[in-house]
Amino acid sequence: MSISELRVGVVGAGMIGADHIARLTSTTAGAVVSAVIEPDEARAAAAAALAPGALTYQRVEDALAAGTMDAVLVATPGQFHELVLLPVLEAGLPILCEKPLAPDPETSWQILQAERKGGRQLIQVGFMRRFDPEYRQLRQFIAEGSAGDLLMLRGVHRNATVPDSYTQDMLINDSVVHEFDVIPWLAGATIRSVEVRYARRNELSPAHLREPILVVMELDNGVLVDVEMNVSVQFGYQVATEAVFQRGVARIGQPQGMQLWQQGRFQLEENASFKSRFRAAFDIEVQSWADAARRGTVDGPSAWDGYKVAVACAAGVEAMKSGRPVEVNLPETPSFYVAAGA
Amino acid sequence: MSISELRVGVVGAGMIGADHIARLTSTTAGAVVSAVIEPDEARAAAAAALAPGALTYQRVEDALAAGTMDAVLVATPGQFHELVLLPVLEAGLPILCEKPLAPDPETSWQILQAERKGGRQLIQVGFMRRFDPEYRQLRQFIAEGSAGDLLMLRGVHRNATVPDSYTQDMLINDSVVHEFDVIPWLAGATIRSVEVRYARRNELSPAHLREPILVVMELDNGVLVDVEMNVSVQFGYQVATEAVFQRGVARIGQPQGMQLWQQGRFQLEENASFKSRFRAAFDIEVQSWADAARRGTVDGPSAWDGYKVAVACAAGVEAMKSGRPVEVNLPETPSFYVAAGA
Amino acid sequence: MSISELRVGVVGAGMIGADHIARLTSTTAGAVVSAVIEPDEARAAAAAALAPGALTYQRVEDALAAGTMDAVLVATPGQFHELVLLPVLEAGLPILCEKPLAPDPETSWQILQAERKGGRQLIQVGFMRRFDPEYRQLRQFIAEGSAGDLLMLRGVHRNATVPDSYTQDMLINDSVVHEFDVIPWLAGATIRSVEVRYARRNELSPAHLREPILVVMELDNGVLVDVEMNVSVQFGYQVATEAVFQRGVARIGQPQGMQLWQQGRFQLEENASFKSRFRAAFDIEVQSWADAARRGTVDGPSAWDGYKVAVACAAGVEAMKSGRPVEVNLPETPSFYVAAGA
Amino acid sequence: MSISELRVGVVGAGMIGADHIARLTSTTAGAVVSAVIEPDEARAAAAAALAPGALTYQRVEDALAAGTMDAVLVATPGQFHELVLLPVLEAGLPILCEKPLAPDPETSWQILQAERKGGRQLIQVGFMRRFDPEYRQLRQFIAEGSAGDLLMLRGVHRNATVPDSYTQDMLINDSVVHEFDVIPWLAGATIRSVEVRYARRNELSPAHLREPILVVMELDNGVLVDVEMNVSVQFGYQVATEAVFQRGVARIGQPQGMQLWQQGRFQLEENASFKSRFRAAFDIEVQSWADAARRGTVDGPSAWDGYKVAVACAAGVEAMKSGRPVEVNLPETPSFYVAAGA
């Protein structure tokens, strides 16, 4: 059985939520926003105005009771994810949950239990890099093996600036979190250890931040990874990866687009934020999720992927504080997730 | 009044039609394929299978009579466009008509008359380059004038190969036709004359073709244009333009994507066909048309644009045959199209 | 017999002459500047100061009489070349003569006669592009034929600005002159006709200039060439060529060097003038000439090449004035130059 | 006092020595090879044939006694450097000594003492990267500070392959040795510690090698450095550096040259070996050394630089063996070298 038009309830109508409401309405085929769940009434009304016909609710339980949703997109802050996910899992609806699954490994584990109880996978976690065309191309290239074994991955994640509210731990939990998901996915391997090294501090960074940092990871297949995490580089937004193989090197995330010669220089515009860098990735992610939800399946990063990232983040924060390598210890993959090929 | 979900009838279920049916079904928000109009029954059934719920008809009149369409996408060969467009115009439905509007200026003019009779613009012609993100960026850059006046445009249109059925005139009517639309749109000007020069013949071209050619155009604002038209360059598909300004140069259509070092070389994959080069352009074109159709408007290239291109093509073919510059003579823009800002 | 250290007399101590004196002194192996010939005494003294041990003379005849030169580099304005070349040819010394050989075909022909009388080739004309590493690489690539026949050459020659003293004819005689030498050299063919088209005029150009222009040439092997000649593009200096083959395209002259991300942009510095763009070409040209002179041979562009370019320039100026294609008619290659393989 | 033509004795006529003999003869202005010192007579004769007029000697003492040299270029294997340097220092001749200065810190220190005894600096060590135009441009950019403080340096050093004779320690002593010189030179700082991490082993590497490795350094100004050292990457030779600043990023060592579209790909040829990658660097290094020697000065990397690199190499080898960070402890700069601004 397949749903012809997926009625999506969006929980959380902040910046990210509103963005998804606009996307689902104007860009995603086969889906409409039927419900906006948001306790702040003004914000709810503003967001619902983006989606003709959408009803507003204050709590997800109300929307579930009304029976107006076929699927749910969760865009609240991470600390509220569990509260939203549990009733939706109980109702058996497919979910796209913005990253992180939950703020810590323990809560993530609780969510896994709740999903498992329902007997089938319902959660996709919003690690949108997996849907970026270049990341996909690189992953396919690694898997094909035409350049031999993958030996190293060398990455950069550079933001122009961050607000004062951005904390030291967010370097790991908000930013490197994407690498913790996408690197194992690229390399077909698991993170074994994490170490964090400090570069010379950028004086343009908020006073409470000590960055950039270099995150060094070892994977269980021997691949070594180093990622520059830099949130104050001023010039723009850049996420790039270089993959070193036995017989070659591949690189993604390089500047593209219209070329301009002006004022003594050849120039390409760099991305200004993740919104332009990952616009296609977000669009493909949501389309892909909606397509799978209409078929009754999940094919993106699972709750188990979300759990593994939560464990890596905890290790990453400890590594950043201690200055020492920290092991990443994972339980065996539960058979519930193995079966699904997650 | 706005239509929540646009029911689109697709006329013609060949390669291009099937492609649009898949796009409207899987990629376009707010639209469904409700009807497939195609005289070949097997082809009609195959195409309809891509669009759950779509009905099949042999003639567009049948579909119109059935009242199952809010808008029509015309993807038949160009010589049949008039036959399809006239009844749809009479029915007052919005149309996306694949290029060319019609095979010659006279027929194009007939279509203009028919549209005008209905009292409002209904036709968008499928010049998808206008929706390509880089062409749009270049047009905006020209319009802003930050590098001063535009002085020249230098283009390339290179195909890997063409089938034996591709004729000499198709160099102009099938390929350069896109330049005849997009160059005036970029430059904010009209084509005044066309000349065609022959390069050394490519011996890998089908025996009846004499190409590559160089098409030289003068615009009425003095801008000079030269376009290499080359359909046998073997290595891939490339459409690129260099814009020369008073104080700078801009270039679009350059290689992009994953970078690879292998076997002594740094490499980027070049496009293999227009399908990858203009995938985004097609998606944006159809989304943009469907959005406008739901609002009851047209905002892409108009039937008048289609007419102007037909006149330029006729001049281009004459120029190619004669080896001499040929003037492009257009009537004044009919007030019907001026009013609409076309 | 080979000269261990070539004593070079430099005639003309203006900007180009002084540049060559510094080059011969500091960069060229196996050569020293032994004489500076320059009627302006202050200028002569300043230039001689760059070359320890160099003597100054007012007339080339004085230097010849003094017997202090093994070879002569001519860097006077073109209209004085004949006056300098004739006595040096009579003395039998090897010559590097800055371009053009002479300002017109007739004078160039006189110089050919004088060289022929001496019984062996002595003159190399200063078309330095032939020594540019990328031009050489492109020529070799064309000759190897791995991408099939050459079909078209598409070029740009862009200067930031020119002084008010730069005349309309200098577009051809000073700038396109390089293309008239290097294109036949690249393509292994002769120019058959030249046509000049005007682009929209650059209002930043000196008031008496009408440019940029597009120069269209046909070669006797059918290769079609178009070159944008643009002397007011403001942003920098750029000389680039795209070669179109049966099975591929090659491009030289693209931006290189240190890559910089700053202020929202990825940037490469473009050349500011021919001095940086062709620095290596000049160094290699002079080294190559000095090496050949020490061995008693000439292996760069010959006086015959200089003559052919003078004929093409005359046709080019006529084409620019008339707006019509002009044939380039050359006599048969004199056996004196055929024998030498020129 | 200045020497008009520097008579250079080259000690060691193996591959590197022969290369320098050819360079001094054909490329370097103001220098000739007057002596080839090489115990192997056949090799000495072959090398001397490259340099017209050069005499051959078996021992450097013989050449010194003959008084036929103004300066000495040492191109023997590193373990023989001390033996050659001591008598030349005693004779007071300027020296260009191929890297390393000596195989270990102790021997290097002995050489420092010998140089100091003579009362003026005579030794330049052959760290040619300092003469590479892009390294120079990057260093100047760092020094100017227009992008703010330098925070990180991220490098790659990739060889296609190495012979079986290449040992694990040579990863540090032969290859990373260049980074140990050039990174402090770029950053204006001293290496404080070195750590070595192992990537997944490249199975195409000789069986006794465990590589690629990642070398992580901290400089005394807080700059963090990571360098991928990879000697089996098969596709070519690549040395590149990315410099991360407060307000930007700069990158050198990227692919350049003729661009080619062929067989579905846009391609640039990558360097095949250090010979093409650093050809200009070698030429400029030797020219610069010869110019300084003629003036009686030294202006390249000094013996003290050579000593510091020897200390860093010893720490690097220990770090590679232990897997732990190792401090790099240097004595204070001797006043003899401070005075000279080294």
Short mmCIF file of C-alpha atoms in Angstrom, two decimals, chain B residues 51 63-64 113-114 247 251 269 280 302 314 321:
data_model
loop_
_atom_site.label_atom_id
_atom_site.label_comp_id
_atom_site.label_asym_id
_atom_site.label_seq_id
_atom_site.Cartn_x
_atom_site.Cartn_y
_atom_site.Cartn_z
CA ALA B 51 2.30 8.29 -12.93
CA ALA B 63 -8.65 14.70 -22.59
CA LEU B 64 -10.03 18.22 -22.75
CA GLN B 113 -2.85 34.90 -32.99
CA ALA B 114 -4.67 32.02 -31.36
CA ARG B 247 35.75 45.93 -16.43
CA ARG B 251 32.28 32.53 -17.35
CA GLU B 269 33.99 14.30 -14.84
CA ALA B 280 18.44 21.29 -12.40
CA SER B 302 6.45 33.42 -23.86
CA ALA B 314 15.15 30.98 -40.33
CA LYS B 321 23.55 28.08 -46.58
#
